[in-house]
Tab-separated table of C-alpha atoms in Angstrom:
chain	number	residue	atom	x	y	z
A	63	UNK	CA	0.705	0.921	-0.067
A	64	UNK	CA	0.269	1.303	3.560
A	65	UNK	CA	-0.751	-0.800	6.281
A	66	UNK	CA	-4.044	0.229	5.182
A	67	UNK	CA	-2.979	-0.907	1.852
A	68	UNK	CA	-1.903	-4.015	2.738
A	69	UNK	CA	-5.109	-4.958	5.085
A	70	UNK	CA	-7.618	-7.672	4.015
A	71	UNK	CA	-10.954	-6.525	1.468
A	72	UNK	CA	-12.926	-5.669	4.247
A	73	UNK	CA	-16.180	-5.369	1.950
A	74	UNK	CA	-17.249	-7.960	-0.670
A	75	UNK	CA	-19.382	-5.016	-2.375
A	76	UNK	CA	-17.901	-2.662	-4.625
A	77	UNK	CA	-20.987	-0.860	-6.515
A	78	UNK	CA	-22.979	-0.631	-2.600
A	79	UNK	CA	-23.682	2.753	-1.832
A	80	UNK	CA	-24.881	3.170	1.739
A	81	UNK	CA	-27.054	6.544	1.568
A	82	UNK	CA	-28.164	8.638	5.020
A	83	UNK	CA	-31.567	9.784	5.114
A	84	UNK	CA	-32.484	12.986	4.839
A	85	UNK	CA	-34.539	15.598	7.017
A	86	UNK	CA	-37.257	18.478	5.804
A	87	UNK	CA	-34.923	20.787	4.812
A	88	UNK	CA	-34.317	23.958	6.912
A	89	UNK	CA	-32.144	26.261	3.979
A	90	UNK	CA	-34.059	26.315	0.754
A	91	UNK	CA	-30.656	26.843	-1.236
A	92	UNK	CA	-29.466	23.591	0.227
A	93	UNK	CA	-32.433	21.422	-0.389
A	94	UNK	CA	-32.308	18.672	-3.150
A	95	UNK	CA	-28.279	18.716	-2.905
A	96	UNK	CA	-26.336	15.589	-2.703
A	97	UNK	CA	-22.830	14.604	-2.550
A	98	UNK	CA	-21.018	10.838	-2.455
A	99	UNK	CA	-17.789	9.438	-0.881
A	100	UNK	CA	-15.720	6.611	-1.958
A	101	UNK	CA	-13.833	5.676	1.563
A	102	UNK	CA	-11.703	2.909	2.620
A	103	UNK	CA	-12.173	2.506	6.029
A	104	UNK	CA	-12.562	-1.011	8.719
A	105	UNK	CA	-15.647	-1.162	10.002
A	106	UNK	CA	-15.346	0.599	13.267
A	107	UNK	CA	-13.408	3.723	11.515
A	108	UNK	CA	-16.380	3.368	9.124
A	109	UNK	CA	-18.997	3.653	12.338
A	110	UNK	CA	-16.987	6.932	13.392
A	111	UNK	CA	-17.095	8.252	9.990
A	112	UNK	CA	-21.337	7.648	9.804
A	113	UNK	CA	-21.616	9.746	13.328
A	114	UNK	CA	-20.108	12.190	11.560
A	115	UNK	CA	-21.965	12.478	8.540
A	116	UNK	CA	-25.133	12.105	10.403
A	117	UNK	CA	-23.825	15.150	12.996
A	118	UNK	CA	-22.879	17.048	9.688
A	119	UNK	CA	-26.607	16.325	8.044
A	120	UNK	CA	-28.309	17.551	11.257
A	121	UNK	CA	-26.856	20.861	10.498
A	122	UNK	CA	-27.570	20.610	6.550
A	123	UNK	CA	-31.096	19.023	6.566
A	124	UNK	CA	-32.133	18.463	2.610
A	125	UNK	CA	-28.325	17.220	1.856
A	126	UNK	CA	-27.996	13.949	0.687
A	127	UNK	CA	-24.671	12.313	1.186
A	128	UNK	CA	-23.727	8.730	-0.167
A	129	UNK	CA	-20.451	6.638	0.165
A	130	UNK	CA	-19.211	3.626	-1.048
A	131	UNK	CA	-16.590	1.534	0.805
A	132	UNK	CA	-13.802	-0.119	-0.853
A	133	UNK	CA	-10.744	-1.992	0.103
A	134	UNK	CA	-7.922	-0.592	-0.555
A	135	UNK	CA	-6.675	-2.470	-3.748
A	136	UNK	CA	-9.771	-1.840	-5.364
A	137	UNK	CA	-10.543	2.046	-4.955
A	138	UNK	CA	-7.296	3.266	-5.787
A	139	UNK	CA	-8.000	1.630	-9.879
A	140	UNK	CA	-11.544	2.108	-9.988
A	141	UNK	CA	-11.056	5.981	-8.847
A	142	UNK	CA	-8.569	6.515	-11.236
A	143	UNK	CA	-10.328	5.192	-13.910
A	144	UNK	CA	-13.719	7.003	-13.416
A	145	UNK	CA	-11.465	10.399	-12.880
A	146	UNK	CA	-9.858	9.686	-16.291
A	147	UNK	CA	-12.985	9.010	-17.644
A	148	UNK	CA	-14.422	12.437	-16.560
A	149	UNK	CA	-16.580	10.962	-13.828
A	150	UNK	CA	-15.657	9.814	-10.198
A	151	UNK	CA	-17.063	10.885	-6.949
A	152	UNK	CA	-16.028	14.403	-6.195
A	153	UNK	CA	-14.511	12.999	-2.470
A	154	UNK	CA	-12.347	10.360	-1.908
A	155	UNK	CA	-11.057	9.473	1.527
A	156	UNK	CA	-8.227	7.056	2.147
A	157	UNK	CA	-4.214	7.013	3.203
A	158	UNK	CA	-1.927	9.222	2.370
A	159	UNK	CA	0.079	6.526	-0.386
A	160	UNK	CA	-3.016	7.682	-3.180
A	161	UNK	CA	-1.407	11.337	-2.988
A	162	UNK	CA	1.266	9.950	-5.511
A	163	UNK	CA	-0.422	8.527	-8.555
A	164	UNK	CA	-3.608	10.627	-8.396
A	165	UNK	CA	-1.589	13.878	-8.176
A	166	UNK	CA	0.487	13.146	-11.253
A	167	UNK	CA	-1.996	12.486	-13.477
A	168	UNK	CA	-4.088	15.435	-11.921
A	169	UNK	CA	-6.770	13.777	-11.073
A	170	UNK	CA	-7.384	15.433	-7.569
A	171	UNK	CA	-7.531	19.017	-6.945
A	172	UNK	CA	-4.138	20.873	-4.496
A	173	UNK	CA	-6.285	21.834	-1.458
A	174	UNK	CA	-3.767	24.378	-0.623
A	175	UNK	CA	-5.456	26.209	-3.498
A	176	UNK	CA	-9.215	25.002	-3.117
A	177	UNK	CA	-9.660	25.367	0.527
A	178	UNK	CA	-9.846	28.441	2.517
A	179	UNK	CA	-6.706	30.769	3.486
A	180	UNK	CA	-5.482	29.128	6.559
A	181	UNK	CA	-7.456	25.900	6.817
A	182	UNK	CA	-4.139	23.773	6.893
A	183	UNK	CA	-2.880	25.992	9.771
A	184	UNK	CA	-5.020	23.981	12.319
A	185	UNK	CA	-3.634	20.410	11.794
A	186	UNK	CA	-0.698	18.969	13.594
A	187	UNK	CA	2.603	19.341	10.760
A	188	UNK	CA	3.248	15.751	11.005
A	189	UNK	CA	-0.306	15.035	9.399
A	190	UNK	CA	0.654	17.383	5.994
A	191	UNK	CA	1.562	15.444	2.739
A	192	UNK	CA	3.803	17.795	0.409
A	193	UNK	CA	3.869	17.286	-2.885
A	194	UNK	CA	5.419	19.150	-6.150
A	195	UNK	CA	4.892	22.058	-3.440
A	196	UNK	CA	1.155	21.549	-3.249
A	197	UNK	CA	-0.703	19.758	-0.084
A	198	UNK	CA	-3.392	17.312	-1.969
A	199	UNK	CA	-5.363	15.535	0.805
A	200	UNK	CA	-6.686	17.266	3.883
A	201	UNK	CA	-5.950	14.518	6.620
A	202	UNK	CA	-8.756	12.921	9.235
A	203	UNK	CA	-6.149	11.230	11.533
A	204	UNK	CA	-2.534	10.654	11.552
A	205	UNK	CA	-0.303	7.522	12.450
A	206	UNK	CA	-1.639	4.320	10.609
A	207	UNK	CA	1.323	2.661	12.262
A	208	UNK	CA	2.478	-0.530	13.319
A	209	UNK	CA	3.029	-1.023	17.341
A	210	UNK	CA	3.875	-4.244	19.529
A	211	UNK	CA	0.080	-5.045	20.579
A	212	UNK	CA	0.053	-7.491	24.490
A	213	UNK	CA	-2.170	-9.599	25.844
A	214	UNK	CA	-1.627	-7.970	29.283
A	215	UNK	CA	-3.124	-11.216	31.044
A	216	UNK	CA	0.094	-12.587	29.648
A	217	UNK	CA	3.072	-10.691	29.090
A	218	UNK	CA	1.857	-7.694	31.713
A	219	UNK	CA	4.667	-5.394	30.614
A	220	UNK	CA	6.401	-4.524	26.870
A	221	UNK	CA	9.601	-6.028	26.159
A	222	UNK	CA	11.993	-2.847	24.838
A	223	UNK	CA	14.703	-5.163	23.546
A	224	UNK	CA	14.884	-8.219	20.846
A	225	UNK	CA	16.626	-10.480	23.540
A	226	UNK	CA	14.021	-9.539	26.276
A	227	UNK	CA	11.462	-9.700	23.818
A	228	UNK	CA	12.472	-13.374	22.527
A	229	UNK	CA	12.714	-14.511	26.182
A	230	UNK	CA	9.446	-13.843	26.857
A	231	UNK	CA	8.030	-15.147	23.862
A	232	UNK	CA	10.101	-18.489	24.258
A	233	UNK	CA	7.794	-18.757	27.536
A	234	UNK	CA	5.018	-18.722	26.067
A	235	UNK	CA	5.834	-21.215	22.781
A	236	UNK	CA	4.510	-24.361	23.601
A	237	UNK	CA	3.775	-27.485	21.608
A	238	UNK	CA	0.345	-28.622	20.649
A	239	UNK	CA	-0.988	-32.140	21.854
A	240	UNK	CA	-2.838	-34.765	20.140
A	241	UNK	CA	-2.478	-32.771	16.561
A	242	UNK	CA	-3.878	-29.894	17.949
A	243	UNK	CA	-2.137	-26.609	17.926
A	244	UNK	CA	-0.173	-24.625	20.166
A	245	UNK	CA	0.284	-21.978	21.716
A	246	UNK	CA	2.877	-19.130	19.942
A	247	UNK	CA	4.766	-16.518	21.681
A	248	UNK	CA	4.340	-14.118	18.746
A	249	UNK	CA	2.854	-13.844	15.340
A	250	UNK	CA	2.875	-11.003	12.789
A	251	UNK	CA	1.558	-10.591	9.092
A	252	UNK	CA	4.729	-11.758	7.391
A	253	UNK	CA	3.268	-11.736	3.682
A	254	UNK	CA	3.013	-7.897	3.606
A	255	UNK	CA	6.049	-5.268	3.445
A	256	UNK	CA	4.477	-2.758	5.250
A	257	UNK	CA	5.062	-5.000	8.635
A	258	UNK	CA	8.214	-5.284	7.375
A	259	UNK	CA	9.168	-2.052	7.689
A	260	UNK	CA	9.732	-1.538	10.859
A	261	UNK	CA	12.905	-4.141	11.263
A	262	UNK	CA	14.221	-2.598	7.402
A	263	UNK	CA	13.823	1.105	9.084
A	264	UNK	CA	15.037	-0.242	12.698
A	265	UNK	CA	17.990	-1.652	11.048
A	266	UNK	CA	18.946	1.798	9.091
A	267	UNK	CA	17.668	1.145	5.851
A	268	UNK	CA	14.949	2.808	3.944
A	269	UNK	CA	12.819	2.549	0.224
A	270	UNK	CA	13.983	5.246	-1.657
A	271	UNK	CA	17.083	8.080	-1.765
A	272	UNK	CA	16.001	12.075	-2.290
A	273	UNK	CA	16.414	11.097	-6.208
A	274	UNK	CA	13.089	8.852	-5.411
A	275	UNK	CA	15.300	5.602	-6.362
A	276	UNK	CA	14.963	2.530	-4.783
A	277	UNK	CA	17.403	1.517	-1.928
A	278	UNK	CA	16.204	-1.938	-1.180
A	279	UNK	CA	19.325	-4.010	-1.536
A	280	UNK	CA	21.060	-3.226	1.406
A	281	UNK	CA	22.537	-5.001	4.743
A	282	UNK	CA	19.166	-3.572	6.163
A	283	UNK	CA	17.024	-5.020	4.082
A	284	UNK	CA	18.783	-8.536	4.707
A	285	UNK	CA	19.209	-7.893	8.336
A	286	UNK	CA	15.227	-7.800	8.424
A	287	UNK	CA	14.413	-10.459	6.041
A	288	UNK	CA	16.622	-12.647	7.890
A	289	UNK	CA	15.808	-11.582	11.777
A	290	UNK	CA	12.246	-12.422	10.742
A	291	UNK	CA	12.585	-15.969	9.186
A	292	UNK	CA	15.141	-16.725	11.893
A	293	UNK	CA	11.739	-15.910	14.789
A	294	UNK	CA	9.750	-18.444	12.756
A	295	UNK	CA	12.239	-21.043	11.635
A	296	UNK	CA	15.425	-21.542	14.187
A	297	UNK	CA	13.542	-19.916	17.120
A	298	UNK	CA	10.249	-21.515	16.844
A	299	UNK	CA	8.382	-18.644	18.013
A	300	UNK	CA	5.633	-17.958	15.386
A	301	UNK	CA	3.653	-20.376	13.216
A	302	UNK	CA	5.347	-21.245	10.080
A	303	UNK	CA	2.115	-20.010	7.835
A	304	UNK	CA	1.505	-16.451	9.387
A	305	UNK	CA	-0.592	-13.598	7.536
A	306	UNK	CA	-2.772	-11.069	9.267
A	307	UNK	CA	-5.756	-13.300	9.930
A	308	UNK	CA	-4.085	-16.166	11.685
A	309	UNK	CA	-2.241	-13.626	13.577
A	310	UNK	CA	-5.829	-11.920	14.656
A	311	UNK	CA	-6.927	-14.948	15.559
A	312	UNK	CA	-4.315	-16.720	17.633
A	313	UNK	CA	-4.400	-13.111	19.149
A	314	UNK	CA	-8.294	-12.776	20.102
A	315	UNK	CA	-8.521	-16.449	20.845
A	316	UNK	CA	-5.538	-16.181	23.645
A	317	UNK	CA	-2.808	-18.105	21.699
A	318	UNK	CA	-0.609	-15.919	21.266
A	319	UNK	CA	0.309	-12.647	23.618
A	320	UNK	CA	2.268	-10.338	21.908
A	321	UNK	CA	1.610	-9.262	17.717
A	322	UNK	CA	2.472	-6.631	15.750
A	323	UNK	CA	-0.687	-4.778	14.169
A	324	UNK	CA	-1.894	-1.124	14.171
A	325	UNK	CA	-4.474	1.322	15.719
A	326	UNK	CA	-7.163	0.074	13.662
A	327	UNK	CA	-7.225	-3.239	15.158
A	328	UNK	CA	-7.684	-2.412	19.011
A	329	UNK	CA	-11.170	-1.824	19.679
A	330	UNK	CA	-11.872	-5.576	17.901
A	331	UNK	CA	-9.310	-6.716	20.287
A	332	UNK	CA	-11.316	-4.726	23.293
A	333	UNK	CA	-14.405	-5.957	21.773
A	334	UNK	CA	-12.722	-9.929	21.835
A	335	UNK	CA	-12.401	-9.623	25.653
A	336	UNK	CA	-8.525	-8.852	25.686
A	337	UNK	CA	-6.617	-6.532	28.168
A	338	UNK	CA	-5.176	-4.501	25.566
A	339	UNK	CA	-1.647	-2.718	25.964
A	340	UNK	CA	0.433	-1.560	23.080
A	341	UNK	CA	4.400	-0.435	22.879
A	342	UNK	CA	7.057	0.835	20.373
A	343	UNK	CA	8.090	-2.413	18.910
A	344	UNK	CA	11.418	-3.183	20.809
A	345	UNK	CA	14.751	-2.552	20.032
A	346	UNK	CA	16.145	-4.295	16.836
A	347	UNK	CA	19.654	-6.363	18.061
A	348	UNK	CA	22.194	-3.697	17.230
A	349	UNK	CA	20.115	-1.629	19.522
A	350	UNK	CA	17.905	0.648	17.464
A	351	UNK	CA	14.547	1.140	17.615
A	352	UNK	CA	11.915	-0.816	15.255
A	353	UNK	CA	10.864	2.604	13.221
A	354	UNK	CA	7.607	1.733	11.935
A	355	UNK	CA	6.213	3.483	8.648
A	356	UNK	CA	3.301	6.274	9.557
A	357	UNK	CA	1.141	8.493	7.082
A	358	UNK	CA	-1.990	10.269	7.422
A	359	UNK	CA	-5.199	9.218	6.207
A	360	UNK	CA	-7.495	11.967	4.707
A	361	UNK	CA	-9.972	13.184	2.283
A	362	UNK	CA	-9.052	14.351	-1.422
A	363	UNK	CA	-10.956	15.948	-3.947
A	364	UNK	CA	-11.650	14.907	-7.740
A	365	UNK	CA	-10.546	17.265	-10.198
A	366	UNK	CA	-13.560	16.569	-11.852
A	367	UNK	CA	-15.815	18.002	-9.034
A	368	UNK	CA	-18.361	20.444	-10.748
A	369	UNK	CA	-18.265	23.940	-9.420
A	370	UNK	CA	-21.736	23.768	-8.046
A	371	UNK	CA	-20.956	20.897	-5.620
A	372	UNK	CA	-17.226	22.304	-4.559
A	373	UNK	CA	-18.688	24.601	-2.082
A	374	UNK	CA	-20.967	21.467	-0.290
A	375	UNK	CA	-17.492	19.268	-0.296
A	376	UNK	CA	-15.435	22.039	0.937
A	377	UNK	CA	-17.911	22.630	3.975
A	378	UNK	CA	-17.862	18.677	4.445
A	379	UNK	CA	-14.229	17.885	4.821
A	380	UNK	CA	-13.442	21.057	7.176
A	381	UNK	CA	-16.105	19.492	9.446
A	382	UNK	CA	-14.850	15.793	8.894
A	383	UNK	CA	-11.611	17.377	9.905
A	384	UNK	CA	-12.822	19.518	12.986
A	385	UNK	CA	-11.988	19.043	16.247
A	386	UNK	CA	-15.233	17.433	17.215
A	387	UNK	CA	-14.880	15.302	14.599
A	388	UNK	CA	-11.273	13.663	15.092
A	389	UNK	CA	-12.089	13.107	18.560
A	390	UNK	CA	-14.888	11.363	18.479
A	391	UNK	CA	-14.347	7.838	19.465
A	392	UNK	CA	-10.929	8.502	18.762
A	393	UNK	CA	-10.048	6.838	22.149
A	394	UNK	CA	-11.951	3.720	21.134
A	395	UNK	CA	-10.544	3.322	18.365
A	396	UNK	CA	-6.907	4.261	19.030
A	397	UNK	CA	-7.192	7.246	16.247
A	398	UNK	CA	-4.406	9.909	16.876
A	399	UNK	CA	-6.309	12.667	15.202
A	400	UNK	CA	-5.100	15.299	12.750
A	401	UNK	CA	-6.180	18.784	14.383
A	402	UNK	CA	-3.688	20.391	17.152
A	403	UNK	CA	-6.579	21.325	19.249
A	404	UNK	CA	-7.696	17.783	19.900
A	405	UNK	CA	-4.276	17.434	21.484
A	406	UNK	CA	-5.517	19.889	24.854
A	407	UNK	CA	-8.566	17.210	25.563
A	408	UNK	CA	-7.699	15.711	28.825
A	409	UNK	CA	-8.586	11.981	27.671
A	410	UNK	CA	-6.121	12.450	24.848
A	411	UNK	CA	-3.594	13.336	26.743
A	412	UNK	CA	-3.594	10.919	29.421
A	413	UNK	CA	-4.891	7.838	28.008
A	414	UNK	CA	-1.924	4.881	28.482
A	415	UNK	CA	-2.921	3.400	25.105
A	416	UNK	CA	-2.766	6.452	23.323
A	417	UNK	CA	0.791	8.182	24.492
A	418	UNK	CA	2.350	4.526	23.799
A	419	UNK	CA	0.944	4.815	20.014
A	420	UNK	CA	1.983	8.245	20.383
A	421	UNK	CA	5.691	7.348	21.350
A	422	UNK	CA	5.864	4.564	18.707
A	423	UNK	CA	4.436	7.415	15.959
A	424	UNK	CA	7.531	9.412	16.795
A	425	UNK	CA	10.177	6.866	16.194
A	426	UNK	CA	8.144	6.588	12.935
A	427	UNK	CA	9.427	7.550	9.432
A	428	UNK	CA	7.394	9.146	7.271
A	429	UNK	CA	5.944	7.289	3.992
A	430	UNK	CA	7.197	9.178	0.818
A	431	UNK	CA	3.785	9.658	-0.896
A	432	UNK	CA	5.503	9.726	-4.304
A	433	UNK	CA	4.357	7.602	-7.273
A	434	UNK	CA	7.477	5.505	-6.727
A	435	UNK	CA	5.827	4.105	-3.464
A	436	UNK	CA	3.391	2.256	-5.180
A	437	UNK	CA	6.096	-0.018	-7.054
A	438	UNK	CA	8.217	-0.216	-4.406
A	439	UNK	CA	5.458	-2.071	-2.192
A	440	UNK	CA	4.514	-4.672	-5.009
A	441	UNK	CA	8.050	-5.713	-5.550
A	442	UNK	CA	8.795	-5.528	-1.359
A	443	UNK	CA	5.536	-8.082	-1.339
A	444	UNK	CA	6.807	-10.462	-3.764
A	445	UNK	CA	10.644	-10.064	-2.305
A	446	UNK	CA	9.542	-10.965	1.558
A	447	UNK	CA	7.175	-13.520	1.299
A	448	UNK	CA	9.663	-15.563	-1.426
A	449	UNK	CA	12.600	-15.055	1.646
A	450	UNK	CA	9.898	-16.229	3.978
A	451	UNK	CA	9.044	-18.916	2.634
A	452	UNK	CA	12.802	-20.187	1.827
A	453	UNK	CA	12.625	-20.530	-2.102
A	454	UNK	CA	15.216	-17.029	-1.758
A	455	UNK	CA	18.009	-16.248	0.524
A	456	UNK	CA	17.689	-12.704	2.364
A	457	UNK	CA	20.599	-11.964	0.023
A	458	UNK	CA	19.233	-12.926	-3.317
A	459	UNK	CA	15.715	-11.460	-2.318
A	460	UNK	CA	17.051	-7.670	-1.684
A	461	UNK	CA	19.175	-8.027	-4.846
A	462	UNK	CA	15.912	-9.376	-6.808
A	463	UNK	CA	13.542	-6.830	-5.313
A	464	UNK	CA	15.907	-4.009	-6.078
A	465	UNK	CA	16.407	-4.950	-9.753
A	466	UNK	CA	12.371	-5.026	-10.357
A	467	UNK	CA	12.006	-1.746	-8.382
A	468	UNK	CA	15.109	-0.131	-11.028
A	469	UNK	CA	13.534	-1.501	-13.715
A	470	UNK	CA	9.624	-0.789	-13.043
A	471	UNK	CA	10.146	2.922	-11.970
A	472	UNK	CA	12.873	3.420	-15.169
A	473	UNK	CA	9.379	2.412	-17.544
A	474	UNK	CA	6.795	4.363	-15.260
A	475	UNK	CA	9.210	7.469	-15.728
A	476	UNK	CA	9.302	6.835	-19.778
């Protein structure tokens, strides 16, 4: 479960399907077609993706194309359901984690056998998913990583170690009067695992050996759980409560300069009035960089797809996955996009924002986008926030998450 796994329901609606309107149609074979999308997107990724469709209609006139959004906890079940039922949508678009599950239970189609010869051969390597030898998901951006986000009013340059970073934040800590708050030198999301991943990674640990077991009770994983509570509770940096809305709002409302979030987040924080620079999260103590966890995010296709409507969805993704497509509003939106050839436009390449989330992609580690994952975030969720909190020692919450991890993937493997 990635960062985009871990966000907020973004949309109350499940059962909402947003349709496009259609034009007289110009190719008689193409009139009367349709085709729907279930996509978990944020809302301004979700804007991108409807000037797509729209620039993808005007060349199809007589398609109709609906979608559905979900959040993220809710499309991965109610996908694999309707695909086990025989049903489903034929696309589905979303991060790279659904690769796992859905593959097993061949419920999506390997692209590297339904698209055409050489259609992988344009995308940047780093934005390819392997799996059981087979690429399953053609990918619409890469990245979906965590970087230090500044409030350049305030802290005008990134810290690039822990001590320089807690000096600056200890500046800007300051207590609230008459009951009100204060303000925070830092804040993160510190009931999800996927923010935790950086510090685990940055410390030398990782989820899983090559045998796909867990590795989660480690001096790593207690290095992070305890370098984290020890920001909010000894150094008094960060409010005591702190998910991912308090953090976006302490953040947009100027109370706090420096968080950790990703690439999705920026253009609200443009949009809020802030001066927006981002950095590799700084160096852990023992002097390694924080190695935040990246994936792609792209579109897969149902195994159930009829062969009349494979040809339409084929055509679709290549041009959701063109060029043209990945870069537009890429920039806005902070979206490092999958093709190589977006990498020669000249905004790309020399847009601050963009080479910093560039530079902290490539200290990244790559998700495993194995079934395993999926376990391995639920019991990383319930093994951080109890060692947050203080009801577990770092200690006894890497030995406790690492027993449920053993224990859940031993019975998923029966």
């Amino acid at each position: 479960m990635v960062r985009s796994c871990c966000r907020l329901a973004l949309f109350a609606s499940l059962l909402l399907a947003i349709p496009l309107g259609g034009c007289a149609p110009r190719q008689t074979g193409e009139a009367g077609k349709s085709l729907a999308l279930w996509i978990q997107m944020d809302p301004e990724e979700r804007a991108r993706f409807v000037e797509n469709l729209e620039a993808f209609k005007q060349r199809h006139p007589g398609v109709d194309i609906t979608f559905v959004p979900y959040d993220t906890e809710n499309r991965h079940p109610q996908f694999q359901a309707a695909a086990a039922g025989g049903g489903g949508p034929p696309i589905i678009f979303g991060p790279s984690d659904q690769v796992g599950p859905l593959s097993l239970t061949r419920l999506i189609k390997p692209l590297d056998e339904t698209m055409p010869s050489g259609f992988f051969d344009r995308f940047v390597p780093q934005a390819l998913d392997t799996l059981d030898g087979h690429l399953w998901a053609a990918p619409d951006q890469l990245g979906n990583h965590l970087v230090l986000c500044l409030n350049r009013d305030l802290v005008p340059e990134a810290p690039t170690t822990s001590a320089e970073f807690l000096a600056i934040a200890k500046q800007h800590t300051r207590p609230g009067k008459r009951n009100q708050p204060g303000t925070y030198g830092f804040a993160m999301n510190m009931t999800e695992p996927f923010w935790l991943m950086p510090f685990f990674a940055g410390f030398g640990g990782w989820v899983m050996d090559e045998q796909r077991l867990p590795t989660l009770d480690t001096p790593a994983m207690v290095k992070a759980l305890a370098f984290l509570k020890d920001l909010k509770d000894r150094q008094g940096i960060m409010p005591r409560e702190s998910d991912y809305q308090i953090t976006e709002t302490l953040f947009k409302e100027g109370k706090v300069p420096m968080i950790v979030n990703g690439p999705w987040s920026w253009s609200g924080y443009r949009k809020s009035g802030i001066n927006l620079g981002v950095a590799p999260i700084f160096r852990m103590p023992d002097g390694q960089w924080a190695r935040p966890m990246t994936a792609s995010k792209g579109y897969s296709i149902n195994a159930n797809i009829s062969a009349a409507d494979l040809p339409l969805a084929i055509e679709l993704i290549t041009y959701l996955t063109s060029p043209e497509a990945g870069l537009r509003s890429a920039l806005e939106l902070g979206i490092l996009p999958s093709p190589r050839e977006a990498y020669s436009d000249s905004a790309l390449a020399s847009d601050p924002v963009m080479q910093a989330s560039r530079s902290a992609y490539e200290l990244g580690r790559r998700m495993p986008v194995v079934p395993e994952m999926r376990v391995i975030w639920d019991v990383m969720r319930t093994g951080m926030q109890e060692a947050m909190n203080g009801s577990k020692s770092p200690e006894q919450a890497a030995r406790d998450m690492q027993a449920a991890a053993v224990q859940q993937i031993a019975g998923m493997r029966r």
